[in-house]
PDB file of C-alpha atoms and ligand atoms in Angstrom:
ATOM      1  CA  MET A   1       0.045   3.189   1.392  1.00 75.00           C
ATOM      2  CA  GLN A   2       1.538   5.226  -1.396  1.00 78.00           C
ATOM      3  CA  ASP A   3       5.111   3.930  -1.194  1.00 94.00           C
ATOM      4  CA  CYS A   4       4.162   0.275  -0.773  1.00 98.00           C
ATOM      5  CA  LEU A   5       4.904  -1.911  -3.813  1.00 98.00           C
ATOM      6  CA  PHE A   6       2.031  -4.329  -3.213  1.00 98.00           C
ATOM      7  CA  CYS A   7      -0.478  -1.527  -2.497  1.00 98.00           C
ATOM      8  CA  ARG A   8       0.513  -0.079  -5.877  1.00 98.00           C
ATOM      9  CA  ILE A   9       0.070  -3.474  -7.550  1.00 98.00           C
ATOM     10  CA  ILE A  10      -3.387  -3.882  -5.936  1.00 98.00           C
ATOM     11  CA  ALA A  11      -4.311  -0.372  -7.137  1.00 97.00           C
ATOM     12  CA  GLY A  12      -3.222  -1.307 -10.683  1.00 97.00           C
ATOM     13  CA  GLU A  13      -0.492   1.348 -10.755  1.00 97.00           C
ATOM     14  CA  ILE A  14       2.085  -1.395 -11.333  1.00 97.00           C
ATOM     15  CA  PRO A  15       1.122  -4.232 -13.692  1.00 98.00           C
ATOM     16  CA  SER A  16       0.791  -7.759 -12.357  1.00 98.00           C
ATOM     17  CA  ASP A  17      -0.296 -11.153 -13.623  1.00 98.00           C
ATOM     18  CA  LYS A  18      -3.513 -11.476 -11.608  1.00 98.00           C
ATOM     19  CA  VAL A  19      -4.780 -14.949 -10.765  1.00 98.00           C
ATOM     20  CA  TYR A  20      -7.525 -14.164  -8.234  1.00 98.00           C
ATOM     21  CA  GLU A  21      -9.378 -11.256  -6.648  1.00 98.00           C
ATOM     22  CA  ASP A  22     -12.238 -10.811  -4.187  1.00 98.00           C
ATOM     23  CA  ASP A  23     -13.397  -8.090  -1.781  1.00 98.00           C
ATOM     24  CA  ARG A  24     -10.483  -8.531   0.588  1.00 98.00           C
ATOM     25  CA  VAL A  25      -7.769 -10.361  -1.303  1.00 98.00           C
ATOM     26  CA  TYR A  26      -5.658  -9.930  -4.452  1.00 98.00           C
ATOM     27  CA  ALA A  27      -3.351 -12.617  -5.859  1.00 99.00           C
ATOM     28  CA  PHE A  28      -0.772 -12.480  -8.641  1.00 99.00           C
ATOM     29  CA  ARG A  29       2.196 -14.434  -9.972  1.00 98.00           C
ATOM     30  CA  ASP A  30       5.579 -13.833  -8.357  1.00 98.00           C
ATOM     31  CA  ILE A  31       7.923 -11.971 -10.703  1.00 98.00           C
ATOM     32  CA  ASN A  32      10.745 -14.365  -9.786  1.00 98.00           C
ATOM     33  CA  PRO A  33       9.027 -17.745  -9.464  1.00 98.00           C
ATOM     34  CA  GLN A  34      10.675 -20.418  -7.317  1.00 97.00           C
ATOM     35  CA  ALA A  35       8.344 -23.197  -8.484  1.00 98.00           C
ATOM     36  CA  PRO A  36       6.157 -23.812 -11.566  1.00 98.00           C
ATOM     37  CA  VAL A  37       3.271 -22.325  -9.580  1.00 98.00           C
ATOM     38  CA  HIS A  38       4.313 -19.362  -7.415  1.00 98.00           C
ATOM     39  CA  VAL A  39       1.480 -17.041  -6.477  1.00 98.00           C
ATOM     40  CA  LEU A  40       1.537 -14.166  -3.985  1.00 99.00           C
ATOM     41  CA  ILE A  41      -1.719 -13.750  -2.041  1.00 99.00           C
ATOM     42  CA  VAL A  42      -2.144 -10.390  -0.326  1.00 98.00           C
ATOM     43  CA  PRO A  43      -4.847  -8.616   1.666  1.00 98.00           C
ATOM     44  CA  LYS A  44      -6.118  -5.467  -0.083  1.00 98.00           C
ATOM     45  CA  LYS A  45      -5.833  -3.633   3.232  1.00 98.00           C
ATOM     46  CA  HIS A  46      -2.243  -2.714   3.967  1.00 98.00           C
ATOM     47  CA  MET A  47      -0.649  -4.499   6.903  1.00 98.00           C
ATOM     48  CA  ALA A  48       3.045  -5.163   7.347  1.00 98.00           C
ATOM     49  CA  ASN A  49       3.031  -8.901   8.012  1.00 98.00           C
ATOM     50  CA  VAL A  50       1.308 -11.696   9.952  1.00 98.00           C
ATOM     51  CA  LEU A  51       1.922  -9.867  13.227  1.00 98.00           C
ATOM     52  CA  GLU A  52      -0.671  -7.288  12.118  1.00 98.00           C
ATOM     53  CA  CYS A  53      -3.137  -9.753  10.623  1.00 98.00           C
ATOM     54  CA  ASP A  54      -6.679  -9.790  12.057  1.00 98.00           C
ATOM     55  CA  GLY A  55      -9.031 -12.751  12.073  1.00 98.00           C
ATOM     56  CA  GLU A  56     -11.187 -11.617   9.152  1.00 98.00           C
ATOM     57  CA  THR A  57      -8.148 -11.122   6.973  1.00 98.00           C
ATOM     58  CA  ALA A  58      -6.700 -14.482   8.003  1.00 98.00           C
ATOM     59  CA  ALA A  59      -9.978 -16.172   7.079  1.00 98.00           C
ATOM     60  CA  ALA A  60     -10.128 -14.379   3.735  1.00 98.00           C
ATOM     61  CA  LEU A  61      -6.548 -15.411   2.943  1.00 98.00           C
ATOM     62  CA  ALA A  62      -7.235 -19.036   3.930  1.00 98.00           C
ATOM     63  CA  GLU A  63     -10.322 -19.156   1.722  1.00 98.00           C
ATOM     64  CA  ALA A  64      -8.404 -17.634  -1.194  1.00 98.00           C
ATOM     65  CA  ILE A  65      -5.566 -20.145  -0.764  1.00 98.00           C
ATOM     66  CA  GLY A  66      -7.996 -23.027  -1.282  1.00 98.00           C
ATOM     67  CA  LYS A  67      -9.608 -21.453  -4.324  1.00 98.00           C
ATOM     68  CA  ILE A  68      -6.293 -20.563  -5.962  1.00 98.00           C
ATOM     69  CA  ALA A  69      -4.811 -24.007  -5.281  1.00 98.00           C
ATOM     70  CA  ALA A  70      -7.820 -25.574  -7.012  1.00 98.00           C
ATOM     71  CA  GLN A  71      -7.689 -23.066  -9.875  1.00 98.00           C
ATOM     72  CA  GLU A  72      -3.972 -23.682 -10.413  1.00 98.00           C
ATOM     73  CA  GLY A  73      -4.466 -27.462 -10.327  1.00 98.00           C
ATOM     74  CA  VAL A  74      -2.239 -28.093  -7.296  1.00 98.00           C
ATOM     75  CA  ALA A  75      -4.778 -28.861  -4.536  1.00 98.00           C
ATOM     76  CA  GLU A  76      -3.792 -32.444  -5.374  1.00 97.00           C
ATOM     77  CA  PRO A  77      -0.952 -33.570  -5.226  1.00 97.00           C
ATOM     78  CA  GLY A  78      -0.307 -30.638  -2.892  1.00 98.00           C
ATOM     79  CA  PHE A  79       1.442 -27.343  -2.401  1.00 98.00           C
ATOM     80  CA  ARG A  80       3.117 -25.151   0.233  1.00 98.00           C
ATOM     81  CA  VAL A  81       2.127 -21.832   1.756  1.00 98.00           C
ATOM     82  CA  VAL A  82       4.740 -19.597   3.393  1.00 98.00           C
ATOM     83  CA  SER A  83       4.627 -16.098   4.840  1.00 98.00           C
ATOM     84  CA  ASN A  84       7.999 -14.568   5.569  1.00 98.00           C
ATOM     85  CA  CYS A  85       7.995 -12.204   8.534  1.00 98.00           C
ATOM     86  CA  GLY A  86      10.653  -9.675   9.468  1.00 98.00           C
ATOM     87  CA  ARG A  87      14.401  -9.654   8.925  1.00 98.00           C
ATOM     88  CA  ASP A  88      15.229 -13.187   9.999  1.00 98.00           C
ATOM     89  CA  GLY A  89      12.172 -14.422   8.126  1.00 98.00           C
ATOM     90  CA  ALA A  90      13.678 -12.864   4.968  1.00 97.00           C
ATOM     91  CA  GLN A  91      10.649 -10.634   4.333  1.00 98.00           C
ATOM     92  CA  SER A  92      11.579  -8.214   1.551  1.00 98.00           C
ATOM     93  CA  VAL A  93       8.209  -6.519   0.894  1.00 98.00           C
ATOM     94  CA  ASN A  94       6.511  -5.038   3.939  1.00 98.00           C
ATOM     95  CA  HIS A  95       2.921  -5.786   2.920  1.00 98.00           C
ATOM     96  CA  LEU A  96       1.562  -9.079   4.261  1.00 98.00           C
ATOM     97  CA  HIS A  97       1.753 -11.781   1.602  1.00 98.00           C
ATOM     98  CA  VAL A  98       1.448 -15.528   1.464  1.00 98.00           C
ATOM     99  CA  HIS A  99       3.518 -17.442  -1.083  1.00 98.00           C
ATOM    100  CA  LEU A 100       1.663 -20.373  -2.642  1.00 98.00           C
ATOM    101  CA  LEU A 101       4.197 -22.746  -4.194  1.00 98.00           C
ATOM    102  CA  GLY A 102       3.533 -25.915  -6.133  1.00 98.00           C
ATOM    103  CA  GLY A 103       3.588 -27.673  -9.449  1.00 98.00           C
ATOM    104  CA  LYS A 104       6.510 -29.910  -8.491  1.00 98.00           C
ATOM    105  CA  ALA A 105       7.662 -31.995  -5.514  1.00 98.00           C
ATOM    106  CA  LEU A 106       9.055 -29.315  -3.197  1.00 98.00           C
ATOM    107  CA  SER A 107      12.155 -29.644  -1.047  1.00 96.00           C
ATOM    108  CA  GLU A 108      11.624 -31.121   2.405  1.00 96.00           C
ATOM    109  CA  ARG A 109      13.876 -28.394   3.789  1.00 96.00           C
ATOM    110  CA  MET A 110      12.180 -25.254   5.095  1.00 92.00           C
ATOM    111  CA  ALA A 111      15.216 -23.233   6.142  1.00 94.00           C
TER     112      ALA A 111
HETATM  113  P1  LIG B   1       9.280 -11.888   0.459  1.00 53.79           P
HETATM  114  O1  LIG B   1      10.739 -12.064   0.191  1.00 53.79           O
HETATM  115  O2  LIG B   1       8.978 -10.521   1.027  1.00 53.79           O
HETATM  116  O3  LIG B   1       8.647 -12.989   1.247  1.00 53.79           O
HETATM  117  O4  LIG B   1       8.576 -11.988  -0.954  1.00 53.79           O
HETATM  118  C1  LIG B   1       8.460 -10.932  -1.830  1.00 53.79           C
HETATM  119  C2  LIG B   1       8.228 -11.540  -3.191  1.00 53.79           C
HETATM  120  O5  LIG B   1       7.764 -10.521  -4.032  1.00 53.79           O
HETATM  121  C3  LIG B   1       9.477 -12.134  -3.829  1.00 53.79           C
HETATM  122  O6  LIG B   1       9.280 -13.518  -4.073  1.00 53.79           O
HETATM  123  C4  LIG B   1       9.637 -11.330  -5.121  1.00 53.79           C
HETATM  124  O7  LIG B   1      10.061 -12.113  -6.206  1.00 53.79           O
HETATM  125  C5  LIG B   1       8.256 -10.756  -5.323  1.00 53.79           C
HETATM  126  N1  LIG B   1       8.232  -9.469  -6.017  1.00 53.79           N
HETATM  127  C6  LIG B   1       9.015  -8.395  -5.755  1.00 53.79           C
HETATM  128  N2  LIG B   1       8.697  -7.372  -6.561  1.00 53.79           N
HETATM  129  C7  LIG B   1       7.685  -7.815  -7.356  1.00 53.79           C
HETATM  130  C8  LIG B   1       6.921  -7.209  -8.396  1.00 53.79           C
HETATM  131  O8  LIG B   1       7.103  -6.054  -8.766  1.00 53.79           O
HETATM  132  N3  LIG B   1       5.957  -7.973  -8.992  1.00 53.79           N
HETATM  133  C9  LIG B   1       5.734  -9.269  -8.610  1.00 53.79           C
HETATM  134  N4  LIG B   1       4.774  -9.938  -9.257  1.00 53.79           N
HETATM  135  N5  LIG B   1       6.431  -9.871  -7.623  1.00 53.79           N
HETATM  136  C10 LIG B   1       7.397  -9.156  -7.005  1.00 53.79           C
HETATM  137 ZN1  LIG B   2       0.818  -2.140   1.150  1.00 53.79          ZN
END
């Protein structure tokens, strides 16, 4: 999608701090990190959010989450994954992405 920010990042048209890539998934550091580790994990195929996510993509994202958590050194003591969806979910970029947050003890509050 030409006017999609994350499609343009995946295509390399907009620079990003890449942390992981495979056939289906691209991951890069959030430009406005909310934790010492804040990585955005996105499918290479454009889809708006989790409502459009198919099983293969979900599996690829789950596998990438584990690899990136290990790579970033947060698998232990732990981390959080979040995917905002729609207006009330405070989704600001309409390309499915999972936030991986860690590197400190995160708030117990989710909302
Ligand atoms: P959302 O609010 O949609 O769940 O998350 C979008 C995230 O994308 C935000 O955390 C925001 O900081 C991040 N973001 C927005 N524009 C850019 C960008 O150009 N580069 C990077 N690396 N992150 C971005
Ligand atoms: Zn896109």
